[in-house]
mmCIF file of C-alpha atoms in Angstrom:
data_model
loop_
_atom_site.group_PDB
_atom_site.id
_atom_site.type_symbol
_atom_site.label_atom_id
_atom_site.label_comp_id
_atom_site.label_asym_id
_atom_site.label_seq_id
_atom_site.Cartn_x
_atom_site.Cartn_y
_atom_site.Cartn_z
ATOM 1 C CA UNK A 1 5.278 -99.960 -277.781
ATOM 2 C CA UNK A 2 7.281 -103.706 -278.373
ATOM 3 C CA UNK A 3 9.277 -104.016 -281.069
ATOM 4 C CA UNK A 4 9.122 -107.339 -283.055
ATOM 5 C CA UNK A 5 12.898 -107.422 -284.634
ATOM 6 C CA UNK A 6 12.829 -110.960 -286.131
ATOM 7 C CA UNK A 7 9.552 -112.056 -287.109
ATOM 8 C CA UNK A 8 10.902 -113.210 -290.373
ATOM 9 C CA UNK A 9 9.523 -115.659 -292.513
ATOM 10 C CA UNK A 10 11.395 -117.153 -295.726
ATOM 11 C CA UNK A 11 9.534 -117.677 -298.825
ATOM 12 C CA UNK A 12 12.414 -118.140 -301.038
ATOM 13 C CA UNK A 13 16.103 -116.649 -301.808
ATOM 14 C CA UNK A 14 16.866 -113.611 -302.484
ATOM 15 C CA UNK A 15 17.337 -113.623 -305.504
ATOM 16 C CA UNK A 16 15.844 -113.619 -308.975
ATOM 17 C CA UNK A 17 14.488 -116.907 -310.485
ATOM 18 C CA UNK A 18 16.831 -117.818 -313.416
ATOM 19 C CA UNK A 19 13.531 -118.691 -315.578
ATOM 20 C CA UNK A 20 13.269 -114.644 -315.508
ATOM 21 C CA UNK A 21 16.606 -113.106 -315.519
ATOM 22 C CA UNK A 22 16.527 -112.576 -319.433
ATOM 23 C CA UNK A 23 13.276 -110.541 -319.675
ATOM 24 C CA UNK A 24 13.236 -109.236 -316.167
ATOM 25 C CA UNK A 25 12.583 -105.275 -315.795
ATOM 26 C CA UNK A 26 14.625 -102.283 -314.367
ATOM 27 C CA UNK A 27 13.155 -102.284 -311.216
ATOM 28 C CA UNK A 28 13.985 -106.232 -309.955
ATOM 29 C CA UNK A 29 12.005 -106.277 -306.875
ATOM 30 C CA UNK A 30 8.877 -104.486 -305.100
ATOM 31 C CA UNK A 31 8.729 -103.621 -300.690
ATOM 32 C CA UNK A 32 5.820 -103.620 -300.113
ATOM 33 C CA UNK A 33 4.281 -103.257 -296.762
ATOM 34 C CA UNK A 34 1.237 -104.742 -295.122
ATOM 35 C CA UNK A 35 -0.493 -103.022 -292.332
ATOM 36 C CA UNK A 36 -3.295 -105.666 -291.532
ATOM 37 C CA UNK A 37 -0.449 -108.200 -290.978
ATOM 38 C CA UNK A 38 2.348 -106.445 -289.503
ATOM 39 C CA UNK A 39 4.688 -106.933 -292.075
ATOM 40 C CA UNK A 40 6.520 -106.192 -294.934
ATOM 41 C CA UNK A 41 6.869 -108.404 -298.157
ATOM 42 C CA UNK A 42 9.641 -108.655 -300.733
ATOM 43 C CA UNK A 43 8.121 -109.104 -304.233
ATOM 44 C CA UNK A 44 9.567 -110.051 -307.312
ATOM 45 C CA UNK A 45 6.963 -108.376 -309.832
ATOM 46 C CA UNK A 46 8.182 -110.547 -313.197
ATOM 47 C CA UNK A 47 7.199 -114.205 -310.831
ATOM 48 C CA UNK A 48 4.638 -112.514 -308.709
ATOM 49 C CA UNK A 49 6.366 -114.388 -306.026
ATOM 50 C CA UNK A 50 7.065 -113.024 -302.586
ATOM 51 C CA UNK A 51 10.427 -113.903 -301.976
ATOM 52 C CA UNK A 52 10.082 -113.343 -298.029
ATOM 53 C CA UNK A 53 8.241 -111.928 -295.596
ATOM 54 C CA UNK A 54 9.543 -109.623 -292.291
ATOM 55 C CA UNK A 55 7.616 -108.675 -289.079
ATOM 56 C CA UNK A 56 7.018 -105.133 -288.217
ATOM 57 C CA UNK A 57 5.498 -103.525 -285.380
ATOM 58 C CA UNK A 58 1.959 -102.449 -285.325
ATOM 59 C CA UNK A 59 1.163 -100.821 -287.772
ATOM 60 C CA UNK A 60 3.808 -99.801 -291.325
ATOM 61 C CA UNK A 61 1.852 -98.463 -293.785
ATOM 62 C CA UNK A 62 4.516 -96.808 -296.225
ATOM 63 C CA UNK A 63 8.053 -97.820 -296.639
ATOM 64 C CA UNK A 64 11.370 -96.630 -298.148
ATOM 65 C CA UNK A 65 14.328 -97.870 -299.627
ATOM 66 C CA UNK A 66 18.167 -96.507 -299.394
ATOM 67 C CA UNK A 67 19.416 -95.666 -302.827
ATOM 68 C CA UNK A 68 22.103 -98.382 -302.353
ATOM 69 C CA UNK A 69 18.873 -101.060 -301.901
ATOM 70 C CA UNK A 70 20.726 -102.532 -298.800
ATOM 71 C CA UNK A 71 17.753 -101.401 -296.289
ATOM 72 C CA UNK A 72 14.022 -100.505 -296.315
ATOM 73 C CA UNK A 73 12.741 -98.002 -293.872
ATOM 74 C CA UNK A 74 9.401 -98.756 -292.050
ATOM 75 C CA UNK A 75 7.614 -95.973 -290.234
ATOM 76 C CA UNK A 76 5.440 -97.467 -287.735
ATOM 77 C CA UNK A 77 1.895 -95.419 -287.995
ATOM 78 C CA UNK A 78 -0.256 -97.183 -285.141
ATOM 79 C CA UNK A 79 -3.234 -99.507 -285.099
ATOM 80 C CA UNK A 80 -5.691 -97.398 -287.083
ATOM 81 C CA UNK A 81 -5.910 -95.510 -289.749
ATOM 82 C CA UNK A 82 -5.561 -91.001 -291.130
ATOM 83 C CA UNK A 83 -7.855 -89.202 -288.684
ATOM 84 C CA UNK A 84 -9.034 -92.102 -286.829
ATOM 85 C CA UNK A 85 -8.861 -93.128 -283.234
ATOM 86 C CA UNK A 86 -6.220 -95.515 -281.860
ATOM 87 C CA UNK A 87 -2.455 -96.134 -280.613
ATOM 88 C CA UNK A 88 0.141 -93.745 -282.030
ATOM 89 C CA UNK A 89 3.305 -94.900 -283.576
ATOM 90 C CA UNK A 90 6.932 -93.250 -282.550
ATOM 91 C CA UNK A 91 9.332 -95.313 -284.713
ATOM 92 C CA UNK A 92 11.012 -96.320 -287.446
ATOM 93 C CA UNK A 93 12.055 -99.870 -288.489
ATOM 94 C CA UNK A 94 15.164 -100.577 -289.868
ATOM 95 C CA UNK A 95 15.062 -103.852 -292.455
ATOM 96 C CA UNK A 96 18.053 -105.811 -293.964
ATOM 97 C CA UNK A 97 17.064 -106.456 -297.316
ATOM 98 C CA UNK A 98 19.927 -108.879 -298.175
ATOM 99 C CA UNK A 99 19.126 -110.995 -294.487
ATOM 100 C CA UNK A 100 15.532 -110.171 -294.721
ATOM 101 C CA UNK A 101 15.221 -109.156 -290.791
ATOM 102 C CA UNK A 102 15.066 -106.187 -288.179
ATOM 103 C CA UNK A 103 18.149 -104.897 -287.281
ATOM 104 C CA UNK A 104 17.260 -101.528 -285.690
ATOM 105 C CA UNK A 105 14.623 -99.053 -284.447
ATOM 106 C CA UNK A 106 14.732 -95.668 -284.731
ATOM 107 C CA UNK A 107 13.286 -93.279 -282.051
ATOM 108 C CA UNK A 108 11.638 -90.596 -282.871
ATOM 109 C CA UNK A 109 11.095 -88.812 -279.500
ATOM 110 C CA UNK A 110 7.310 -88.810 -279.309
ATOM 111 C CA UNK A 111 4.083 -90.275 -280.698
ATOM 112 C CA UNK A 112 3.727 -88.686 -283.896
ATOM 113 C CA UNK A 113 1.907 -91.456 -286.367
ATOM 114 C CA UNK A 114 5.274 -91.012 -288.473
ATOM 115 C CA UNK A 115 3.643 -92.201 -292.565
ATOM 116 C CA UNK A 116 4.956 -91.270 -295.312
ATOM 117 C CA UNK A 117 8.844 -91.781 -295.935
ATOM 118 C CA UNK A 118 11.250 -90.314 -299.034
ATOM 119 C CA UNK A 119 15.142 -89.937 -299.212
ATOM 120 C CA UNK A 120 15.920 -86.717 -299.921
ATOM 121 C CA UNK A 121 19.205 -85.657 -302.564
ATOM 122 C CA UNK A 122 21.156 -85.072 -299.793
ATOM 123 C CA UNK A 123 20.687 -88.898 -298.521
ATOM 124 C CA UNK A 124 18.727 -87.897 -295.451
ATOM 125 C CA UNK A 125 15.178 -89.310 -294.735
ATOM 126 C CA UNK A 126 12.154 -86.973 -294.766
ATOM 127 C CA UNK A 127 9.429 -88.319 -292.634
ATOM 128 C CA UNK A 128 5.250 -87.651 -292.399
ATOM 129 C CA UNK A 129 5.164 -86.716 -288.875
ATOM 130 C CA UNK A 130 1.498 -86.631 -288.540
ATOM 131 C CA UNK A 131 0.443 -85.470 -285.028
ATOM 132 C CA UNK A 132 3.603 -83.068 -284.896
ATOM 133 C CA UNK A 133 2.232 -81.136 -287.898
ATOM 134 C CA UNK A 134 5.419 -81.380 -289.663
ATOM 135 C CA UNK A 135 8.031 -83.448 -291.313
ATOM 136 C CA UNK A 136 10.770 -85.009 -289.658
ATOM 137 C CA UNK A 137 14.294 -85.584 -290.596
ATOM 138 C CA UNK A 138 16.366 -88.830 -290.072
ATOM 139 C CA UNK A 139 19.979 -89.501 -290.654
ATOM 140 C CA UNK A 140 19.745 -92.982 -291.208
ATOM 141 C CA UNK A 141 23.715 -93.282 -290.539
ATOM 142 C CA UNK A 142 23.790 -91.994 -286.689
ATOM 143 C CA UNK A 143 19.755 -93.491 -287.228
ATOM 144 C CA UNK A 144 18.288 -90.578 -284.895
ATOM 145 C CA UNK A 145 16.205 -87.808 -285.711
ATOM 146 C CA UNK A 146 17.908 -84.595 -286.731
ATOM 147 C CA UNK A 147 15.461 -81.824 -287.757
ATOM 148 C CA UNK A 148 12.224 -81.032 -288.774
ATOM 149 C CA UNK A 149 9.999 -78.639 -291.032
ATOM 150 C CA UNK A 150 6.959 -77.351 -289.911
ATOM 151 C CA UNK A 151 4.021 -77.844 -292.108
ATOM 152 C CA UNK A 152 1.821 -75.549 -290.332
ATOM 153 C CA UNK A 153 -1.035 -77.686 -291.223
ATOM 154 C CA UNK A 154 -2.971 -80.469 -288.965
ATOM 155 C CA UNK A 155 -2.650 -84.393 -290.366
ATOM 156 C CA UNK A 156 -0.034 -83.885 -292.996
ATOM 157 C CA UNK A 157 -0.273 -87.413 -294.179
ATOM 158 C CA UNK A 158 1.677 -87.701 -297.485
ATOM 159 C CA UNK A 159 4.365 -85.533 -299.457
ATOM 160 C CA UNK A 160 6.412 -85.216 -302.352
ATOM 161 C CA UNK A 161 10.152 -83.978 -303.333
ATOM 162 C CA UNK A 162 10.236 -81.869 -306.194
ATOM 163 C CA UNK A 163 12.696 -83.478 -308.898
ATOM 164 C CA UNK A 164 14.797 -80.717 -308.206
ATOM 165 C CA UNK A 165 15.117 -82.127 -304.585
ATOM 166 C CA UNK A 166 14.200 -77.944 -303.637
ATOM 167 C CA UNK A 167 10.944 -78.429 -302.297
ATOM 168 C CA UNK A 168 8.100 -80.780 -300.286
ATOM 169 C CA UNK A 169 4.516 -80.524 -301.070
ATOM 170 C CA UNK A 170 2.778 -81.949 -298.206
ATOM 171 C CA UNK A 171 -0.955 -83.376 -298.202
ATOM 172 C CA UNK A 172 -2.915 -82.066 -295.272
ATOM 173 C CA UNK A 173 -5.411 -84.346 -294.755
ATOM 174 C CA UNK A 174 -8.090 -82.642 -291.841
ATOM 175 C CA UNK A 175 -6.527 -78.917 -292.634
ATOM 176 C CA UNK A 176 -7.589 -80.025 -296.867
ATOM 177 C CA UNK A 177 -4.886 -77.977 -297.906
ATOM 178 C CA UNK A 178 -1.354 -78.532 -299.749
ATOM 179 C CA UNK A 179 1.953 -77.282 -297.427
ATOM 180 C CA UNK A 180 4.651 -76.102 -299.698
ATOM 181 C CA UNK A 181 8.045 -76.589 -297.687
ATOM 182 C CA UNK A 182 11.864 -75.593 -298.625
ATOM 183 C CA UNK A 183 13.849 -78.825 -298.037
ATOM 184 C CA UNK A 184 16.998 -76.876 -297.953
ATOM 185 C CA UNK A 185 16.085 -73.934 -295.927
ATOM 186 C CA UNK A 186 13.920 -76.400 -293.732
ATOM 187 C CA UNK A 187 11.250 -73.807 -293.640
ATOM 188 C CA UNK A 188 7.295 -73.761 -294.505
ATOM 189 C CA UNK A 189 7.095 -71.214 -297.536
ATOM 190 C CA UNK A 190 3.109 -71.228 -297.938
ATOM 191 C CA UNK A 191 -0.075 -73.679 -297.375
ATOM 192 C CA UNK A 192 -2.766 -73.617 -300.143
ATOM 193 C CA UNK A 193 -6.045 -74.242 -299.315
ATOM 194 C CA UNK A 194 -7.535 -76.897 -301.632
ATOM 195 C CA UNK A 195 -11.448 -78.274 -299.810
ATOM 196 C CA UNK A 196 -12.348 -79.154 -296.939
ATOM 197 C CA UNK A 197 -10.278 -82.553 -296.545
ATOM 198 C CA UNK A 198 -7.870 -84.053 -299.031
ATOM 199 C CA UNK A 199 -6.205 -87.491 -299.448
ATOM 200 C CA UNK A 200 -2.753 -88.069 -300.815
ATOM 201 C CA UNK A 201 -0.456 -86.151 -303.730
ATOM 202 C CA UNK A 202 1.604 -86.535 -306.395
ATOM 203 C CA UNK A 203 4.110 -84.426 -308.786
ATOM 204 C CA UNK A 204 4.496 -84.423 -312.542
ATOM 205 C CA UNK A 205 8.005 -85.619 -313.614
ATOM 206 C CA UNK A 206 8.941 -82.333 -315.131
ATOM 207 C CA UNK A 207 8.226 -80.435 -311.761
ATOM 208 C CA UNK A 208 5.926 -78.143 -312.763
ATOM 209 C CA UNK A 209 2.432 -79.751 -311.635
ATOM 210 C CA UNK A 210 1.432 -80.993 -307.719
ATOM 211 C CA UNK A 211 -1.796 -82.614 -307.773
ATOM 212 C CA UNK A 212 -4.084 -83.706 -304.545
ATOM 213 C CA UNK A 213 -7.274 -85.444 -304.710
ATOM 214 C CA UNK A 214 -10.070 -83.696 -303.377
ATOM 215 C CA UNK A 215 -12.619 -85.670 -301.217
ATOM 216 C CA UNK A 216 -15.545 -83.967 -301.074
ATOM 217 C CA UNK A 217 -16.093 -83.485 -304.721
ATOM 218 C CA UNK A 218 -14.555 -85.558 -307.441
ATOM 219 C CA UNK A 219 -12.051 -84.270 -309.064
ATOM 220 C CA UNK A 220 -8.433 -83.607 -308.800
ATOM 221 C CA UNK A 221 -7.083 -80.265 -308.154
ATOM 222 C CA UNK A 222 -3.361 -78.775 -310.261
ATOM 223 C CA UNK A 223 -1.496 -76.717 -308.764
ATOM 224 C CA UNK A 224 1.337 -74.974 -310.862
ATOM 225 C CA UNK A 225 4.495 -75.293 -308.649
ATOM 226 C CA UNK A 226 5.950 -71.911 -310.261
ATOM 227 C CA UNK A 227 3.482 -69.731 -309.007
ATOM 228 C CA UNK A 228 2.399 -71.723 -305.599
ATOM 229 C CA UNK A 229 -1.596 -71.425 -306.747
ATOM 230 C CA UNK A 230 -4.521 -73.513 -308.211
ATOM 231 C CA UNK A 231 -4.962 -73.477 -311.658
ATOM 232 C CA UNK A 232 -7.703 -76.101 -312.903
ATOM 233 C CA UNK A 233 -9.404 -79.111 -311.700
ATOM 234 C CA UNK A 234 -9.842 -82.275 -313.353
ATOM 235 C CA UNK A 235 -13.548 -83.983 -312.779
ATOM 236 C CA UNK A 236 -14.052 -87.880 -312.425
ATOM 237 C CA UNK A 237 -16.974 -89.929 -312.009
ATOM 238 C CA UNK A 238 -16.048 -90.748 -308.609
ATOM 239 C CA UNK A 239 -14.016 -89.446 -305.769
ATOM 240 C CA UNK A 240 -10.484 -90.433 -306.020
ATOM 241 C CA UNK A 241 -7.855 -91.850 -303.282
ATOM 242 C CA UNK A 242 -4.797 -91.291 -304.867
ATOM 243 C CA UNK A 243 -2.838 -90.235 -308.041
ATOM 244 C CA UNK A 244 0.560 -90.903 -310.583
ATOM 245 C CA UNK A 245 1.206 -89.170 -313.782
ATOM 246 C CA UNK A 246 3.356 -91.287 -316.285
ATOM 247 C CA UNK A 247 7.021 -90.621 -317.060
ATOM 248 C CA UNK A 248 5.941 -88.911 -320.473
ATOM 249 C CA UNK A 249 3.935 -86.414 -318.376
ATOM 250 C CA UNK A 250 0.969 -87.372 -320.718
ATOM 251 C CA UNK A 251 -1.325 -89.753 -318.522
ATOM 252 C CA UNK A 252 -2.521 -89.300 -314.792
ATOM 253 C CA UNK A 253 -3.491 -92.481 -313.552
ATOM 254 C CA UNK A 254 -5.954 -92.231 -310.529
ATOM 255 C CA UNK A 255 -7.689 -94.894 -308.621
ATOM 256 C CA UNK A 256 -11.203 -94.511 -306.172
ATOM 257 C CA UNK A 257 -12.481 -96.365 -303.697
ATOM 258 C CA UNK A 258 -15.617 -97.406 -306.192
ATOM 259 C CA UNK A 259 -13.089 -99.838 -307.442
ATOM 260 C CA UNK A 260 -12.285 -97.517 -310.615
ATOM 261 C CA UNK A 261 -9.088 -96.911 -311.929
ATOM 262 C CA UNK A 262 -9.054 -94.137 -314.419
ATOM 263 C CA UNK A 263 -6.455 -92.776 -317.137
ATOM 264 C CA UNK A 264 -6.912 -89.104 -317.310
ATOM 265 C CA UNK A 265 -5.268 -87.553 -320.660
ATOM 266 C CA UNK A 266 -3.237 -84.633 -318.490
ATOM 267 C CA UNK A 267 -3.344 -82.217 -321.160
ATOM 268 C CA UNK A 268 -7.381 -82.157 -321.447
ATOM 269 C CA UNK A 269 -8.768 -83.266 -318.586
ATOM 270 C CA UNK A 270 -10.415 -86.402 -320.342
ATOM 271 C CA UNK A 271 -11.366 -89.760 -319.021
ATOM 272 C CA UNK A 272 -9.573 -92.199 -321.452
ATOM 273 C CA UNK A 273 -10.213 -95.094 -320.160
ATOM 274 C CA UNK A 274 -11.709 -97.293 -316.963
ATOM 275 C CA UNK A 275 -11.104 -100.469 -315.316
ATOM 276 C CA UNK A 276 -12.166 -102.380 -312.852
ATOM 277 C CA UNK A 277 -10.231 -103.577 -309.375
ATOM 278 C CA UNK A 278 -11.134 -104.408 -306.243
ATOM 279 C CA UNK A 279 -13.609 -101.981 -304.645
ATOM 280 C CA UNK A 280 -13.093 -100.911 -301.072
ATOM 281 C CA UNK A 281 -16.385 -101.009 -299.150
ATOM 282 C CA UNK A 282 -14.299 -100.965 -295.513
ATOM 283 C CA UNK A 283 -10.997 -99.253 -293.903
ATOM 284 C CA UNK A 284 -8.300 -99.701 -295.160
ATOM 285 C CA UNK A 285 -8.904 -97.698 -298.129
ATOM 286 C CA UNK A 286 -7.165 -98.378 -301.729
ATOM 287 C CA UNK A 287 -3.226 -98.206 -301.846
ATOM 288 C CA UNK A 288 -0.971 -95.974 -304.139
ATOM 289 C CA UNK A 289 1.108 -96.353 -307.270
ATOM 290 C CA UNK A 290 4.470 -97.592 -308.276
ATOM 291 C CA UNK A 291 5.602 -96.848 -311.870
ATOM 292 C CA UNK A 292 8.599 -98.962 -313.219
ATOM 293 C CA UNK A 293 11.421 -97.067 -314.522
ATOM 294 C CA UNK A 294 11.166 -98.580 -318.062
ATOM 295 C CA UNK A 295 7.524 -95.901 -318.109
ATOM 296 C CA UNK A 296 6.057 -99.769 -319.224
ATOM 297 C CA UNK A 297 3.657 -100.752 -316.488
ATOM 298 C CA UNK A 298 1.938 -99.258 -313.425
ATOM 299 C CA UNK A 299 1.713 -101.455 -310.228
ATOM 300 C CA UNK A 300 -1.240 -100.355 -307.814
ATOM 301 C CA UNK A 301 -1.586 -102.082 -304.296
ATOM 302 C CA UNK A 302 -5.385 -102.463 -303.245
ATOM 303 C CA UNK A 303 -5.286 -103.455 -299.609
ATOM 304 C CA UNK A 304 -9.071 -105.047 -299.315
ATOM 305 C CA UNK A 305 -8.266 -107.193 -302.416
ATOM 306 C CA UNK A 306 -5.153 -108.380 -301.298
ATOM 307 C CA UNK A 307 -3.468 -108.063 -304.630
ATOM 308 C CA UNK A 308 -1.137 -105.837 -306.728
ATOM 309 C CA UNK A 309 -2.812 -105.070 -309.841
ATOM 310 C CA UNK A 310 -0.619 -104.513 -312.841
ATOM 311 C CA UNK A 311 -1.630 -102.039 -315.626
ATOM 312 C CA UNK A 312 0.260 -102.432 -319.097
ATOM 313 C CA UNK A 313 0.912 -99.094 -320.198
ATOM 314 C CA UNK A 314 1.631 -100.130 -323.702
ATOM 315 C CA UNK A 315 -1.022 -102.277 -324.380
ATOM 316 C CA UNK A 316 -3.745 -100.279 -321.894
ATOM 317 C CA UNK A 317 -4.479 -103.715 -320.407
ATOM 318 C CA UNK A 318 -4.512 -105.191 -316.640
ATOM 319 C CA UNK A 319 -2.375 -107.732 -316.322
ATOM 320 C CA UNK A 320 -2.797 -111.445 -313.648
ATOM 321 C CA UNK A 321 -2.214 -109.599 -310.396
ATOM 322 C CA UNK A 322 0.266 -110.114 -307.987
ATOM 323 C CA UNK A 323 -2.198 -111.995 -305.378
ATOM 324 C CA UNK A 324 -1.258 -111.148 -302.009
ATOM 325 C CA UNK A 325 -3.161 -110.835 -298.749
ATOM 326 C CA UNK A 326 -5.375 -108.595 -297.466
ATOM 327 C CA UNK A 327 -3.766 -105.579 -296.087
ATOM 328 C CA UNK A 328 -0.893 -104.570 -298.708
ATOM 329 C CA UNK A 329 -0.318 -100.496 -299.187
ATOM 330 C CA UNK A 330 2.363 -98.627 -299.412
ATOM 331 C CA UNK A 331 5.334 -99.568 -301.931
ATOM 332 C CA UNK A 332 8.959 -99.031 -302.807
ATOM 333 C CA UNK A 333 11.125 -100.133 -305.568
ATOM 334 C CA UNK A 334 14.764 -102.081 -304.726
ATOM 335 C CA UNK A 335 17.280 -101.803 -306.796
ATOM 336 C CA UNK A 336 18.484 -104.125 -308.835
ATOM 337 C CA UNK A 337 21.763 -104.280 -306.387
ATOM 338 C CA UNK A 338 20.130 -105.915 -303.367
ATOM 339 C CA UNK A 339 19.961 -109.306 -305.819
#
């Protein structure tokens, strides 16, 4: 596989319009990678503007950012898509955010479609390793792989860290189960079985919920995180892709590939409301959440429209979009210190 380490394209500075600076949100700025155009965008989400662009190899669909916002982590999945035949990625891109360019590449031994990427408490990198059945472990210091944790599960495609940074709940895409992992022990505790395929998961901010969407059947399945088991499902009108609960732990937010987005009142299972985005009649399928830190809006990537919608938690209202390009996905919030 090559590795593209410029490919960098400069939209503007990095760094904040003055116009903004006065009303601008906790979270200043939005990486956001696109997997139809090999790249990786900086966004500021107050001007909609992308403030540059990067080069990747083929393809990133999820990215991460170091606590300190001075990189963004880009594991490199492969031409194709969860499940799906094609090239397998083995890599991990290393971006400057403050020179917005490659610097490094991080080996990870083998062709494992590496996906889904989260720092961990103790500052290492916890890596999807899809084809390895596992997650992998990166010190992004020595940037080399260190460890792993077997999920014991086939196409374990997305995860969580508990807030407690104690475990990873791992979504098993072709095994449709949930793999519940101890981060410090490094060990696989249990797998619950949740359908017969499953997309994507997400954790209440308390801790004490994991839910996966189920898709066969629509609804989303709970799983109560003290007791490792199933406890109730929560129907929708349609099959959805993937999930957020707000910071209050009162709304889960869930979008489908009907071009639905639904707010689900958490407590009683209720639809509260619908809207409309852009519906997904080809791969790739609709992105995932971001939720600002100020619990005020919810940002949701939807890679056939090409745009970042914006929900107004407040005001229950969709925002203008951030328009884009067909192709955006997975997203990470910079902090404020990379301006």
């Amino acid at each position: 596989m090559s590795h593209r380490l410029m490919g960098i394209s400069f939209l503007a500075c990095l760094v904040l319009p003055s116009g903004v600076s006065g009303d601008q949100r906790p979270d200043n700025l939005l990486l956001v990678a696109n997997q139809m155009e090999h790249s990786v965008l900086l966004v500021d989400p107050m001007s909609k503007q992308v403030l540059a662009t990067v080069g990747v190899d083929i393809n990133g669909h999820e990215v991460a950012v170091s606590s300190d916002g001075r990189f963004g982590y880009v594991p490199i999945y492969g031409n194709t898509w969860v499940g799906k035949p094609g090239s397998n990625g083995s890599t991990i891109q290393v971006v400057d955010l403050r020179r917005a360019r490659t610097v490094a590449v991080i080996d990870l031994g083998k062709e494992v479609r590496p996906h889904c990427a989260h720092f961990g408490p103790d500052g290492l990198l916890y890596v999807s390793a899809e084809l390895a059945n596992a997650i992998y472990i990166v010190d992004t210091n020595t940037r080399s792989r260190v460890g792993e944790i077997p999920t014991g599960a086939s196409r374990s495609h997305m995860f969580v860290i508990s807030p407690d940074g104690r475990r990873i709940y791992t979504a098993n895409n072709d095994s449709g189960s949930v793999s519940v992992l101890d981060l410090r022990g490094r060990t696989l505790l249990t797998t619950i079985p949740i359908s017969k395929r499953v997309q994507r998961i997400s954790i209440s901010p308390d801790g004490k919920l994991v839910l996966t969407q189920d898709q066969e059947t629509p609804h989303i399945v709970v799983i109560d995180t003290a007791t490792n088991a199933v406890v109730r499902s929560i129907s929708l009108p349609r099959i959805a892709f993937s999930s957020a609960i707000t910071k209050d732990g009162h709304w889960l937010l869930a979008n489908s590939e009907s071009g639905k987005l639904f707010v689900v009142d958490l407590a009683s299972g209720a639809v509260a409301k619908t809207f409309d985005t852009p519906d997904v009649p080809v791969l790739p399928t609709p992105g995932e959440f971001a939720l600002s830190s100020d619990a005020t809006h919810a940002y949701v990537s939807c890679p056939q429209g090409g745009t970042i919608e914006i929900l107004n938690l407040k005001d229950w209202k969709l925002e203008e979009p951030i328009r884009l390009s067909k192709g955006v996905d997975g997203m990470a919030w910079v902090p404020s210190a990379t301006n």
